[in-house]
CSV table of C-alpha atoms in Angstrom, one decimal:
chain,number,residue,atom,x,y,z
A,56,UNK,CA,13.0,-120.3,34.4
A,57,UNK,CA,15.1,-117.4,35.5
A,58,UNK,CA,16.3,-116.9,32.4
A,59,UNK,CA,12.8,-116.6,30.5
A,60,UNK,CA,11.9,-114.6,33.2
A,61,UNK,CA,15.0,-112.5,32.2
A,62,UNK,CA,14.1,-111.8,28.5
A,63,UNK,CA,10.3,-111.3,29.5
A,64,UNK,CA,11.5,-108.5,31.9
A,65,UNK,CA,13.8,-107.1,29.1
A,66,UNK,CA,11.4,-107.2,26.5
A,67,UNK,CA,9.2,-105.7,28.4
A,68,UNK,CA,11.5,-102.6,29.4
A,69,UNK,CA,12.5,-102.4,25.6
A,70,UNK,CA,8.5,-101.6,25.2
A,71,UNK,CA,8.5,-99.6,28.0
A,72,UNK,CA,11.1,-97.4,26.6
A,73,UNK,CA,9.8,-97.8,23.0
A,74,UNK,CA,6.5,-96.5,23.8
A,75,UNK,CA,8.5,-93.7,25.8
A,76,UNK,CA,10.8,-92.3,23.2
A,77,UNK,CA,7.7,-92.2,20.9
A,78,UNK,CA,5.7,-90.4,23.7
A,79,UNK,CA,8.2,-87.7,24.1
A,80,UNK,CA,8.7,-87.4,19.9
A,81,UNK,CA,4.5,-87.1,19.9
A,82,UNK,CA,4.5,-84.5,22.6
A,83,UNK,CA,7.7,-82.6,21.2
A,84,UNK,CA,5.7,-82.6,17.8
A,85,UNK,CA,2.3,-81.3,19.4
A,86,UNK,CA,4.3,-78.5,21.5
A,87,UNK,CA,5.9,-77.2,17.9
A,88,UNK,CA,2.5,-77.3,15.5
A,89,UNK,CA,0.8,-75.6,19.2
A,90,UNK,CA,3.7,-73.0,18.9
A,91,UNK,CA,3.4,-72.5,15.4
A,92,UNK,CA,-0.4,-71.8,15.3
A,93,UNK,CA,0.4,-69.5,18.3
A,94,UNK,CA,2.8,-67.4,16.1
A,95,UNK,CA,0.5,-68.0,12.7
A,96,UNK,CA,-2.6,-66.5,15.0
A,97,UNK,CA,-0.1,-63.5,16.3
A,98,UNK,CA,0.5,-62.8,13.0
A,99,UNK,CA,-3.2,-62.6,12.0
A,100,UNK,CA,-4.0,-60.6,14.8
A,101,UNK,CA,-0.9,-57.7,14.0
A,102,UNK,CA,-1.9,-57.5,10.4
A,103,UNK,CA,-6.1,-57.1,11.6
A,104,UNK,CA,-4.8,-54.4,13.6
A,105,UNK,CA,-2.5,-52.9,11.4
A,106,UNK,CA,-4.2,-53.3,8.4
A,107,UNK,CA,-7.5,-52.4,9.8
A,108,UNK,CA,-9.3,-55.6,9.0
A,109,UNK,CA,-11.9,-57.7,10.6
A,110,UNK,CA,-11.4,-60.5,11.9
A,111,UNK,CA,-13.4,-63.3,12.2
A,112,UNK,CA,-12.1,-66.4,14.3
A,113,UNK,CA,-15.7,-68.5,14.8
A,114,UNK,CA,-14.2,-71.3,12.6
A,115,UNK,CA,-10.7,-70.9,14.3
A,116,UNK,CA,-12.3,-71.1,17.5
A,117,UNK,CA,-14.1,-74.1,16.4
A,118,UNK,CA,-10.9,-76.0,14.7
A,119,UNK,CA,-7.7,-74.7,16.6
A,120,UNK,CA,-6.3,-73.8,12.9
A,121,UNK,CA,-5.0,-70.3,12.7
A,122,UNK,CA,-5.7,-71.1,8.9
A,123,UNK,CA,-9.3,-71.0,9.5
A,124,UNK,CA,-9.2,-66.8,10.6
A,125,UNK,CA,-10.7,-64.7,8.0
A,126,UNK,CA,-9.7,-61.2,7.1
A,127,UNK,CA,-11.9,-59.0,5.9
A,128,UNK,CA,-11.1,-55.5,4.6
A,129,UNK,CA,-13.1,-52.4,6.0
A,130,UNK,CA,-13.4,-48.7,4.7
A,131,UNK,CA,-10.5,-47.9,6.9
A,132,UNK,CA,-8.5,-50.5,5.0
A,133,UNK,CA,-9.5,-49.2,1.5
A,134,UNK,CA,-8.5,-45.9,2.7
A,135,UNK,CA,-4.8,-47.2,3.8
A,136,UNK,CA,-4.5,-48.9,0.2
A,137,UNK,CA,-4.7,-45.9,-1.5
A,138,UNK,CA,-2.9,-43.8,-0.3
A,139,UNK,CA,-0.3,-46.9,-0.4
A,140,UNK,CA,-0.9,-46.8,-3.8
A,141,UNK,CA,-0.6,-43.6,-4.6
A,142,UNK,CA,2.7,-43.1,-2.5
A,143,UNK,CA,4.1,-46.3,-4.6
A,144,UNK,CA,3.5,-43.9,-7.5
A,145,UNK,CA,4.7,-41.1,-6.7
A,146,UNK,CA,8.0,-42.4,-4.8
A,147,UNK,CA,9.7,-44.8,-6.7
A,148,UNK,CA,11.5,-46.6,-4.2
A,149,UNK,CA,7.9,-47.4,-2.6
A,150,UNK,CA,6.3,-50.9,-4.0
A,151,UNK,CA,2.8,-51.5,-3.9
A,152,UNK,CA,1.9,-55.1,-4.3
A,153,UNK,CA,-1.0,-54.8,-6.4
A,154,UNK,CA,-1.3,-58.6,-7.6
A,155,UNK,CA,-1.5,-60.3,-3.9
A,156,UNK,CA,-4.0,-57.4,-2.8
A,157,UNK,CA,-6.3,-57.8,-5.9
A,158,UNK,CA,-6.0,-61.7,-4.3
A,159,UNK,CA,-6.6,-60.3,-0.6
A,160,UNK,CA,-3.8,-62.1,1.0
A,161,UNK,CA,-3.4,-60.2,4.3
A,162,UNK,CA,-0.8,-61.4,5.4
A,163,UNK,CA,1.4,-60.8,2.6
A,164,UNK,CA,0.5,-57.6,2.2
A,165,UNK,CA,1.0,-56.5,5.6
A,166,UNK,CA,5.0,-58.2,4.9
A,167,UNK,CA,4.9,-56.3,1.7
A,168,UNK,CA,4.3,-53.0,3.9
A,169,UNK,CA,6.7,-53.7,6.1
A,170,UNK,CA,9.4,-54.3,3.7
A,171,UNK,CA,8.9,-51.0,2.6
A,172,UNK,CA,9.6,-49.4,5.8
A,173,UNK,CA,13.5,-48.6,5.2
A,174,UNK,CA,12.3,-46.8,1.8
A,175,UNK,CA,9.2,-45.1,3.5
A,176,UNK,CA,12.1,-43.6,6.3
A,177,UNK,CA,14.1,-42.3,4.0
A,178,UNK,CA,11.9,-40.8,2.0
A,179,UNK,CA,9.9,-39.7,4.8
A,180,UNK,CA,13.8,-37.8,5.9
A,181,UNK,CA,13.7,-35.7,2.8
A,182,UNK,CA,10.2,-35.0,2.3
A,183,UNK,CA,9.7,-33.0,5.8
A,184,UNK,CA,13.0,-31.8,6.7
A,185,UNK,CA,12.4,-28.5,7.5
A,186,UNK,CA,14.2,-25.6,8.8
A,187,UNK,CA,13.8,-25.2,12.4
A,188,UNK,CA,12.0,-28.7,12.8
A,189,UNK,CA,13.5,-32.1,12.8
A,190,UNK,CA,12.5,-34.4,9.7
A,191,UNK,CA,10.6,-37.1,10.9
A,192,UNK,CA,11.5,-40.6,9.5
A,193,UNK,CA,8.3,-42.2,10.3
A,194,UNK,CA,5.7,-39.5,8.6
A,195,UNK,CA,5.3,-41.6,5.0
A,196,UNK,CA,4.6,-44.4,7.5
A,197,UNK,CA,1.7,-42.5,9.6
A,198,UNK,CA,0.1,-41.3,6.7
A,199,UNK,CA,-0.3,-44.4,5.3
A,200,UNK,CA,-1.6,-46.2,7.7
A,201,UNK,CA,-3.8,-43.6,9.4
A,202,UNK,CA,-3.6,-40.5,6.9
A,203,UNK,CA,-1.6,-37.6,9.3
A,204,UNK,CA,0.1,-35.0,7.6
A,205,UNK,CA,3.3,-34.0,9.5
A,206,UNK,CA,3.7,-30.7,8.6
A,207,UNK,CA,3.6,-28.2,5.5
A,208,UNK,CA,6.6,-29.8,3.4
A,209,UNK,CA,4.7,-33.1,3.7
A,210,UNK,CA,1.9,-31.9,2.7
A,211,UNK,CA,3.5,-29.8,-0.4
A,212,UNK,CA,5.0,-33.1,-1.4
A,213,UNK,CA,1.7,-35.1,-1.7
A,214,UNK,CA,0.1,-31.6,-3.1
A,215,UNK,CA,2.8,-32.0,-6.3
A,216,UNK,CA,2.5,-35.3,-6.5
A,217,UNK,CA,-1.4,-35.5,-6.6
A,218,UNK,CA,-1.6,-37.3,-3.7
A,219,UNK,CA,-3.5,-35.1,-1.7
A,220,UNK,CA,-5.4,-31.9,-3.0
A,221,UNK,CA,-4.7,-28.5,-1.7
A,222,UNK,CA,-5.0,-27.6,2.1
A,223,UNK,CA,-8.2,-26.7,3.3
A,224,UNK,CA,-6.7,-24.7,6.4
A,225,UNK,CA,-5.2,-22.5,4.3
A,226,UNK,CA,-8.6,-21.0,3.0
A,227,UNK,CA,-10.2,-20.5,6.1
């Protein structure tokens, strides 16, 4: 009898521990897909901001699924792909992704953007280094996403280029 007793009482902590191990795998799975959405719906919510976008999380808040967040582009973002555009053609160096935004994926658009950056500062260097005044890395940058003009070169550049038309200031 104490030896049935024995392999009941081992069997039984071999299920205990069974059931254990896959516990702990099932939690340890749940924690990573919880972290994962949690960086998926961070990304979403940098390129809405970013990118100027709506953002509409009703199904997301209904499912949990970062998938489920739509984008949607507004005037402001419209505005920021253009002059994207027209800075990819005018500056070489700068690449406008025009396949994935005729298909409206966000998020790789905001990663195409941001690849650019290293070209946008060095071009953004040369364009609006000026005597007197320190050239600003970040000014093809700004003007994309929010349409400042840093200072005279910068605007002469985009003048020549037919990115911008002539200064208004300057007739006043």
């Amino acid at each position: 009898m104490n030896r049935k007793r024995m392999i009941v009482i081992a069997i039984a902590v071999v299920l205990i521990l069974c059931v254990g191990i896959a516990f702990y795998f099932w939690h340890k799975d749940q924690q990573e897909k919880e972290e994962a959405n949690q960086i998926l719906f961070g990304k979403y919510v940098n390129t809405a901001g970013n990118l100027h976008l709506k953002m509409d999380t009703s199904e997301y808040d209904r499912t949990g699924d970062p998938h489920d967040i739509e984008l949607m582009p507004t005037d402001l973002t419209q505005d920021l792909l253009q002059r994207w555009e027209a800075i990819a053609e005018a500056i070489p160096t700068i690449n406008y992704p025009e396949e994935v935004v005729e298909q409206e994926d966000w998020l790789k658009i905001f990663n195409a953007l941001v690849d650019n950056r290293p070209d946008m500062e060095v071009a953004s260097k040369e364009i609006t280094k000026d005597e007197g005044e320190a050239a600003n890395a970040m000014a093809l940058d700004e003007y994309i996403y929010d349409g400042y003009l840093y200072n005279d070169n910068f605007h002469e550049f985009l003048e020549e280029n037919g990115v911008e038309g002539p200064d208004q200031r300057r007739l006043e």
